[in-house]
């Protein structure tokens, strides 16, 4: 659910007057996105998404996010396109929040994705990596090794509340990744949060990627590792190699992985599993009881981490040697 | 916020196959309605609302609600129109819930309504009363005198937690209304919940009434009393006689009030204020801390009740003698 800030029709009309956006017919707060407030607008021309950026998003990052969507859409990637105001700016203000008006993408995110969809996700992810190559603004990944250390420092004393032994196990993992994290792989702009709810399909065709609010510069193959974790495990925790193989093949059909990226995949998957484990653990421990947020189980990602730790060779992900 | 039950694309497509509804392009959970889960669907033809009826709604009442919308829309009232399935039924099932597909009304509910809007609401309410005259199904008002007694019996022991003296004050009011509630006024189908979020406007023109899930048979003038309470008080608790006068005049331009209805208005307003006070008090006391629901302050309606108790003559609402 995500309508943290409500808007009124008077302020909204004044906001829209700065755009060439047709006449407003309706607006509905929608239950998508967890960081920001989102509204679906119908106008006399096209439907639009209105996003109000809440406090969790650093205002200084908005030119990166909005500029990236613009950059990718211009290069033919199907993703939401921020509308410029009459003065050229991509950002305005509404109800005291930075706010952007963004094209509405038709399509549905899949609650029950299948292997053929995972293949399309791999293709789209690689296309995004290629299209992002010449994007000028840089944004370091705040949720890589250093960020993990910060999160862990705030959570580790209470980690054993969630599962006994967790403090030692995760501490060892942090140490391992600190030593073994790859440094010389190709980097670029990554999505960094390509979960099923951020990919739309029309029928079996991928219609677009959304929610670039974790995008940053990092290792490209790390983004694939995030995708494998997000799409290729079943609800019972088992890795689905058919889905994994499909996603990797889709990715490589656009951007073949280097040998070094293939070799690094288990470590990248461990890092990705740790990253989502740590943010979930932090939210789990810090979110006050009764907050208007559904807490996600951190142990789902602990299980994935353990799976990746047992991988001896990337072929176990479905990679053809 | 209201998405209590999520849906998946597989079940939704099977559900839609029973209708002539075009191809599904997208669906978004929307933050409207508090009793049910609502989704806005885009299709290759028209946008639609999908409503999943949650447990608070009695399934036996659905033929009344859906039939009423159909009846009113057929008589030219702008309100959501339930789509029939291919087999003629207005109701299907999705994610284990009774579910209906309903036409989408463009328009916005006003966070800042003005007197001219109150006039339009009065006009639309009277039109609804006229259009509902020959509706065949009946539904008694579960939230009239007997229902108030039930709610009060469950809340009164803890009422003084909310404000000291409340148990005595409300007990006296219940006794007064039990004795003085009018019996011989014109009755018919009333909306019974015509708050600003249930009335859409396009510019200054009323574009439709929604949310008929409290509709029932009761005194017509009681519905106007609900409207006065819902629209004609300012945030500081003051009655806005300009708005009240506008709403009453709008109403009477379609259906003039009988003298007996005019005389009964203060008592009807007291009953209406008590009704919303009681449901809010009950929710306030019974909703567990931290539930995913925003609790509404019952004292807002206590203040309104006190205002109406001090009314000596209906002209004080803005009625022209």
CSV table of C-alpha atoms in Angstrom, one decimal, chain A:
chain,number,residue,atom,x,y,z
A,1,UNK,CA,0.0,0.0,0.0
A,2,UNK,CA,1.3,3.4,-0.7
A,3,UNK,CA,-0.6,6.6,-0.2
A,4,UNK,CA,1.3,8.3,2.6
A,5,UNK,CA,0.4,11.8,1.5
A,6,UNK,CA,-3.1,12.7,0.3
A,7,UNK,CA,-3.7,15.4,-2.3
A,8,UNK,CA,-6.6,17.7,-2.9
A,9,UNK,CA,-8.1,18.7,-6.2
A,10,UNK,CA,-7.3,22.4,-5.8
A,11,UNK,CA,-3.5,21.9,-5.4
A,12,UNK,CA,-3.5,19.1,-8.0
A,13,UNK,CA,-5.1,21.4,-10.6
A,14,UNK,CA,-2.5,24.1,-9.9
A,15,UNK,CA,0.3,21.4,-10.2
A,16,UNK,CA,-1.1,20.1,-13.5
A,17,UNK,CA,-1.4,23.6,-14.9
A,18,UNK,CA,2.5,23.6,-15.2
A,19,UNK,CA,2.2,20.6,-17.7
A,20,UNK,CA,0.7,19.9,-21.1
A,21,UNK,CA,-1.3,17.1,-19.7
A,22,UNK,CA,-4.9,17.4,-20.9
A,23,UNK,CA,-7.9,18.0,-18.6
A,24,UNK,CA,-8.0,16.0,-15.3
A,25,UNK,CA,-10.9,13.5,-15.2
A,26,UNK,CA,-10.0,11.5,-12.1
A,27,UNK,CA,-7.3,10.5,-9.7
A,28,UNK,CA,-7.0,7.5,-7.5
A,29,UNK,CA,-4.4,6.6,-4.9
A,30,UNK,CA,-3.0,3.2,-5.8
A,31,UNK,CA,-1.5,0.4,-3.8
A,32,UNK,CA,1.8,0.2,-5.6
A,33,UNK,CA,5.3,1.2,-4.6
A,34,UNK,CA,6.4,1.1,-0.9
A,35,UNK,CA,8.7,4.2,-0.8
A,36,UNK,CA,6.4,6.8,-2.4
A,37,UNK,CA,2.8,7.9,-2.8
A,38,UNK,CA,1.4,7.0,-6.2
A,39,UNK,CA,-1.8,8.2,-7.9
A,40,UNK,CA,-3.3,7.0,-11.2
A,41,UNK,CA,-4.7,10.0,-13.1
A,42,UNK,CA,-7.1,9.9,-16.0
A,43,UNK,CA,-7.0,12.9,-18.3
A,44,UNK,CA,-8.6,13.9,-21.5
A,45,UNK,CA,-5.5,12.6,-23.3
A,46,UNK,CA,-3.6,9.8,-21.6
A,47,UNK,CA,-3.5,8.1,-18.2
A,48,UNK,CA,-0.6,9.2,-16.0
A,49,UNK,CA,1.1,8.3,-12.8
A,50,UNK,CA,1.7,11.0,-10.3
A,51,UNK,CA,4.4,10.2,-7.8
A,52,UNK,CA,5.0,12.1,-4.5
A,53,UNK,CA,8.4,11.4,-3.2
A,54,UNK,CA,8.3,10.6,0.5
A,55,UNK,CA,11.1,11.2,3.1
A,56,UNK,CA,12.8,7.8,2.5
A,57,UNK,CA,13.9,9.0,-0.9
A,58,UNK,CA,16.8,11.5,-1.0
A,59,UNK,CA,15.7,14.5,-3.0
A,60,UNK,CA,19.2,14.8,-4.4
A,61,UNK,CA,18.8,11.4,-6.1
A,62,UNK,CA,15.7,12.5,-8.0
A,63,UNK,CA,17.6,14.0,-11.0
A,64,UNK,CA,19.4,10.6,-11.4
A,65,UNK,CA,16.1,8.6,-11.2
A,66,UNK,CA,14.0,10.8,-13.5
A,67,UNK,CA,16.9,11.4,-15.8
A,68,UNK,CA,17.6,7.7,-16.1
A,69,UNK,CA,14.0,6.9,-17.0
A,70,UNK,CA,14.1,9.6,-19.6
A,71,UNK,CA,17.4,8.3,-21.0
A,72,UNK,CA,16.2,4.7,-21.1
A,73,UNK,CA,12.9,5.5,-22.7
A,74,UNK,CA,14.6,7.6,-25.3
A,75,UNK,CA,16.7,4.6,-26.2
A,76,UNK,CA,13.7,2.4,-26.7
A,77,UNK,CA,13.4,0.7,-23.4
A,78,UNK,CA,9.8,0.4,-22.3
A,79,UNK,CA,9.7,2.2,-19.0
A,80,UNK,CA,7.8,5.1,-17.5
A,81,UNK,CA,8.7,8.5,-19.1
A,82,UNK,CA,8.7,11.5,-16.8
A,83,UNK,CA,6.8,14.4,-18.4
A,84,UNK,CA,8.6,17.7,-18.6
A,85,UNK,CA,6.8,20.8,-17.2
A,86,UNK,CA,6.3,23.8,-19.4
A,87,UNK,CA,9.5,25.2,-18.0
A,88,UNK,CA,11.4,21.9,-18.9
A,89,UNK,CA,11.8,20.6,-15.3
A,90,UNK,CA,11.0,17.0,-14.6
A,91,UNK,CA,10.1,17.7,-11.0
A,92,UNK,CA,7.5,19.9,-9.3
A,93,UNK,CA,6.0,20.1,-5.8
A,94,UNK,CA,2.7,19.0,-4.5
A,95,UNK,CA,1.3,18.7,-0.9
A,96,UNK,CA,4.8,19.7,0.3
A,97,UNK,CA,6.5,16.8,-1.5
A,98,UNK,CA,8.7,16.7,-4.6
A,99,UNK,CA,6.4,15.3,-7.3
A,100,UNK,CA,6.7,14.0,-10.8
A,101,UNK,CA,4.2,13.2,-13.5
A,102,UNK,CA,5.1,10.0,-15.4
A,103,UNK,CA,3.6,8.1,-18.3
A,104,UNK,CA,1.3,5.2,-17.4
A,105,UNK,CA,2.5,1.8,-18.6
A,106,UNK,CA,-0.3,-0.7,-19.3
A,107,UNK,CA,0.5,-4.2,-18.2
A,108,UNK,CA,0.3,-6.3,-15.1
A,109,UNK,CA,3.0,-7.7,-12.8
A,110,UNK,CA,2.8,-11.4,-12.5
A,111,UNK,CA,1.9,-13.0,-9.2
A,112,UNK,CA,2.7,-16.4,-10.9
A,113,UNK,CA,5.6,-15.9,-13.3
A,114,UNK,CA,6.7,-18.9,-15.4
A,115,UNK,CA,10.0,-19.7,-17.0
A,116,UNK,CA,9.1,-18.0,-20.3
A,117,UNK,CA,8.5,-14.8,-18.3
A,118,UNK,CA,11.9,-15.1,-16.6
A,119,UNK,CA,13.5,-15.3,-20.0
A,120,UNK,CA,11.8,-12.0,-21.0
A,121,UNK,CA,13.0,-10.4,-17.7
A,122,UNK,CA,16.6,-11.5,-18.5
A,123,UNK,CA,16.3,-9.9,-22.0
A,124,UNK,CA,14.9,-6.7,-20.7
A,125,UNK,CA,17.5,-6.4,-17.9
A,126,UNK,CA,20.4,-6.8,-20.4
A,127,UNK,CA,18.7,-4.2,-22.7
A,128,UNK,CA,18.5,-1.9,-19.8
A,129,UNK,CA,22.2,-2.4,-19.1
A,130,UNK,CA,23.1,-1.7,-22.7
A,131,UNK,CA,20.8,1.3,-22.9
A,132,UNK,CA,22.2,2.8,-19.7
A,133,UNK,CA,25.9,2.7,-20.8
A,134,UNK,CA,26.1,6.3,-21.8
A,135,UNK,CA,23.9,7.8,-19.0
A,136,UNK,CA,25.9,10.7,-17.7
A,137,UNK,CA,24.9,11.0,-14.0
A,138,UNK,CA,26.4,8.5,-11.5
A,139,UNK,CA,24.9,7.2,-8.3
A,140,UNK,CA,27.0,4.9,-6.1
A,141,UNK,CA,25.1,1.9,-4.7
A,142,UNK,CA,24.3,2.8,-1.1
A,143,UNK,CA,23.4,-0.8,-0.5
A,144,UNK,CA,26.7,-2.5,-1.3
A,145,UNK,CA,29.5,-3.7,1.0
A,146,UNK,CA,29.7,-0.5,3.1
A,147,UNK,CA,25.9,-0.1,3.3
A,148,UNK,CA,25.6,-3.7,4.4
A,149,UNK,CA,28.1,-3.0,7.2
A,150,UNK,CA,26.0,0.0,8.4
A,151,UNK,CA,22.8,-2.0,8.4
A,152,UNK,CA,24.4,-4.9,10.1
A,153,UNK,CA,25.9,-2.7,12.8
A,154,UNK,CA,22.4,-1.5,13.6
A,155,UNK,CA,20.8,-5.0,13.6
A,156,UNK,CA,23.3,-7.6,14.7
A,157,UNK,CA,22.8,-7.3,18.5
A,158,UNK,CA,19.2,-8.3,18.0
A,159,UNK,CA,19.6,-10.7,15.1
A,160,UNK,CA,19.4,-13.8,17.3
A,161,UNK,CA,15.8,-12.7,18.3
A,162,UNK,CA,14.8,-13.6,14.7
A,163,UNK,CA,16.8,-16.9,14.7
A,164,UNK,CA,19.3,-18.2,17.2
A,165,UNK,CA,22.8,-18.3,15.7
A,166,UNK,CA,22.1,-15.6,13.2
A,167,UNK,CA,24.6,-13.1,14.5
A,168,UNK,CA,27.5,-15.5,14.1
A,169,UNK,CA,26.3,-16.8,10.7
A,170,UNK,CA,25.8,-13.4,9.1
A,171,UNK,CA,28.9,-12.1,10.7
A,172,UNK,CA,30.9,-14.9,8.9
A,173,UNK,CA,29.1,-14.1,5.6
A,174,UNK,CA,29.9,-10.4,5.9
A,175,UNK,CA,33.6,-11.3,6.4
A,176,UNK,CA,33.6,-13.7,3.5
A,177,UNK,CA,32.0,-11.2,1.1
A,178,UNK,CA,34.3,-8.5,2.3
A,179,UNK,CA,37.2,-10.6,1.1
A,180,UNK,CA,35.8,-12.2,-2.0
A,181,UNK,CA,33.6,-9.5,-3.5
A,182,UNK,CA,34.6,-9.1,-7.2
A,183,UNK,CA,36.2,-5.8,-8.2
A,184,UNK,CA,37.0,-6.0,-11.9
A,185,UNK,CA,33.7,-6.9,-13.5
A,186,UNK,CA,31.9,-4.7,-16.0
A,187,UNK,CA,29.8,-2.0,-14.3
A,188,UNK,CA,27.2,0.4,-15.3
A,189,UNK,CA,23.6,1.5,-14.4
A,190,UNK,CA,21.7,-1.3,-12.7
A,191,UNK,CA,18.0,-1.5,-11.7
A,192,UNK,CA,18.9,-3.1,-8.4
A,193,UNK,CA,15.3,-4.0,-7.4
A,194,UNK,CA,13.9,-6.0,-10.4
A,195,UNK,CA,11.3,-8.0,-8.4
A,196,UNK,CA,8.1,-9.3,-10.1
A,197,UNK,CA,6.1,-6.2,-9.0
A,198,UNK,CA,8.4,-4.0,-11.1
A,199,UNK,CA,8.0,-5.8,-14.4
A,200,UNK,CA,4.8,-5.5,-16.4
A,201,UNK,CA,3.5,-8.0,-18.9
A,202,UNK,CA,0.7,-7.9,-21.4
A,203,UNK,CA,-0.1,-11.6,-22.0
A,204,UNK,CA,3.3,-13.2,-22.2
A,205,UNK,CA,5.0,-10.2,-23.6
A,206,UNK,CA,7.0,-8.0,-21.3
A,207,UNK,CA,5.5,-4.5,-21.6
A,208,UNK,CA,7.9,-2.5,-19.4
A,209,UNK,CA,10.1,-2.1,-16.3
A,210,UNK,CA,9.1,0.3,-13.6
A,211,UNK,CA,10.4,1.7,-10.2
A,212,UNK,CA,13.9,2.8,-10.8
A,213,UNK,CA,14.2,4.2,-7.3
A,214,UNK,CA,17.0,1.9,-6.3
A,215,UNK,CA,18.9,2.2,-9.6
A,216,UNK,CA,22.6,3.0,-9.2
A,217,UNK,CA,26.0,2.2,-10.6
A,218,UNK,CA,27.3,-1.2,-9.8
A,219,UNK,CA,28.4,-4.5,-11.3
A,220,UNK,CA,26.1,-5.5,-14.1
A,221,UNK,CA,26.1,-9.2,-13.2
A,222,UNK,CA,25.1,-8.3,-9.7
A,223,UNK,CA,21.7,-7.1,-11.2
A,224,UNK,CA,21.3,-10.5,-12.8
A,225,UNK,CA,22.0,-12.1,-9.4
A,226,UNK,CA,19.2,-9.9,-7.9
A,227,UNK,CA,16.9,-11.1,-10.6
A,228,UNK,CA,17.7,-14.8,-10.0
A,229,UNK,CA,16.9,-14.3,-6.3
A,230,UNK,CA,13.7,-12.4,-7.0
A,231,UNK,CA,12.2,-14.6,-9.7
A,232,UNK,CA,13.7,-18.1,-9.7
A,233,UNK,CA,12.9,-19.5,-6.2
A,234,UNK,CA,9.6,-21.2,-5.5
A,235,UNK,CA,7.5,-20.3,-2.4
A,236,UNK,CA,8.9,-23.4,-0.6
A,237,UNK,CA,12.4,-22.0,-1.0
A,238,UNK,CA,13.6,-24.3,-3.8
A,239,UNK,CA,15.7,-22.8,-6.6
A,240,UNK,CA,13.9,-23.4,-9.9
A,241,UNK,CA,16.7,-24.1,-12.4
A,242,UNK,CA,14.3,-24.0,-15.4
A,243,UNK,CA,13.5,-20.4,-14.5
A,244,UNK,CA,17.1,-19.5,-13.7
A,245,UNK,CA,18.4,-21.0,-17.0
A,246,UNK,CA,15.7,-19.1,-18.9
A,247,UNK,CA,16.6,-15.8,-17.2
A,248,UNK,CA,20.3,-16.2,-17.8
A,249,UNK,CA,19.8,-17.3,-21.4
A,250,UNK,CA,17.5,-14.3,-22.0
A,251,UNK,CA,20.1,-12.0,-20.6
A,252,UNK,CA,23.0,-13.5,-22.6
A,253,UNK,CA,20.9,-13.3,-25.8
A,254,UNK,CA,21.5,-9.5,-25.5
A,255,UNK,CA,24.6,-9.2,-23.5
A,256,UNK,CA,26.8,-12.4,-23.2
A,257,UNK,CA,28.4,-12.7,-19.7
A,258,UNK,CA,32.2,-12.7,-19.5
A,259,UNK,CA,33.8,-15.8,-18.0
A,260,UNK,CA,34.8,-13.7,-14.9
A,261,UNK,CA,31.1,-12.8,-14.5
A,262,UNK,CA,30.0,-16.4,-14.8
A,263,UNK,CA,32.6,-17.4,-12.2
A,264,UNK,CA,31.5,-14.7,-9.8
A,265,UNK,CA,27.8,-15.5,-10.0
A,266,UNK,CA,27.6,-17.5,-6.8
A,267,UNK,CA,29.3,-14.8,-4.8
A,268,UNK,CA,27.1,-12.1,-6.4
A,269,UNK,CA,24.0,-14.1,-5.6
A,270,UNK,CA,25.2,-14.5,-2.0
A,271,UNK,CA,25.7,-10.7,-1.8
A,272,UNK,CA,22.3,-10.0,-3.3
A,273,UNK,CA,20.6,-12.4,-0.9
A,274,UNK,CA,22.5,-10.8,2.0
A,275,UNK,CA,21.4,-7.3,0.8
A,276,UNK,CA,17.7,-8.1,0.9
A,277,UNK,CA,18.1,-10.1,4.1
A,278,UNK,CA,19.7,-7.1,5.8
A,279,UNK,CA,17.1,-4.5,4.7
A,280,UNK,CA,14.3,-6.9,5.7
A,281,UNK,CA,16.0,-7.7,9.0
A,282,UNK,CA,16.4,-4.0,9.7
A,283,UNK,CA,12.8,-3.3,8.9
A,284,UNK,CA,11.7,-6.3,10.9
A,285,UNK,CA,13.5,-5.2,14.0
A,286,UNK,CA,12.9,-1.4,13.7
A,287,UNK,CA,9.4,-1.1,12.3
A,288,UNK,CA,7.1,-0.3,15.3
A,289,UNK,CA,4.4,-2.9,15.9
A,290,UNK,CA,1.3,-1.8,14.2
A,291,UNK,CA,2.9,0.5,11.6
A,292,UNK,CA,0.9,0.7,8.3
A,293,UNK,CA,3.5,-1.5,6.5
A,294,UNK,CA,3.6,-5.2,5.8
A,295,UNK,CA,6.9,-6.5,7.1
A,296,UNK,CA,8.6,-9.0,4.8
A,297,UNK,CA,10.2,-12.0,6.3
A,298,UNK,CA,14.0,-11.7,6.4
A,299,UNK,CA,14.4,-15.5,6.7
A,300,UNK,CA,13.2,-16.0,3.1
A,301,UNK,CA,16.5,-14.4,2.0
A,302,UNK,CA,18.5,-16.2,4.6
A,303,UNK,CA,17.4,-19.5,3.0
A,304,UNK,CA,18.4,-18.2,-0.4
A,305,UNK,CA,21.8,-17.1,1.0
A,306,UNK,CA,22.4,-20.6,2.3
A,307,UNK,CA,21.5,-22.1,-1.0
A,308,UNK,CA,24.0,-19.9,-2.8
A,309,UNK,CA,26.7,-20.8,-0.2
A,310,UNK,CA,26.4,-24.4,-1.2
A,311,UNK,CA,26.8,-23.7,-5.0
A,312,UNK,CA,30.2,-25.0,-6.2
A,313,UNK,CA,29.8,-24.0,-9.8
A,314,UNK,CA,27.7,-21.5,-11.8
A,315,UNK,CA,26.4,-24.3,-14.0
A,316,UNK,CA,24.1,-25.2,-11.0
A,317,UNK,CA,22.2,-22.0,-11.8
A,318,UNK,CA,21.4,-23.4,-15.2
A,319,UNK,CA,24.2,-21.8,-17.1
A,320,UNK,CA,25.4,-23.8,-20.1
A,321,UNK,CA,29.1,-24.4,-19.7
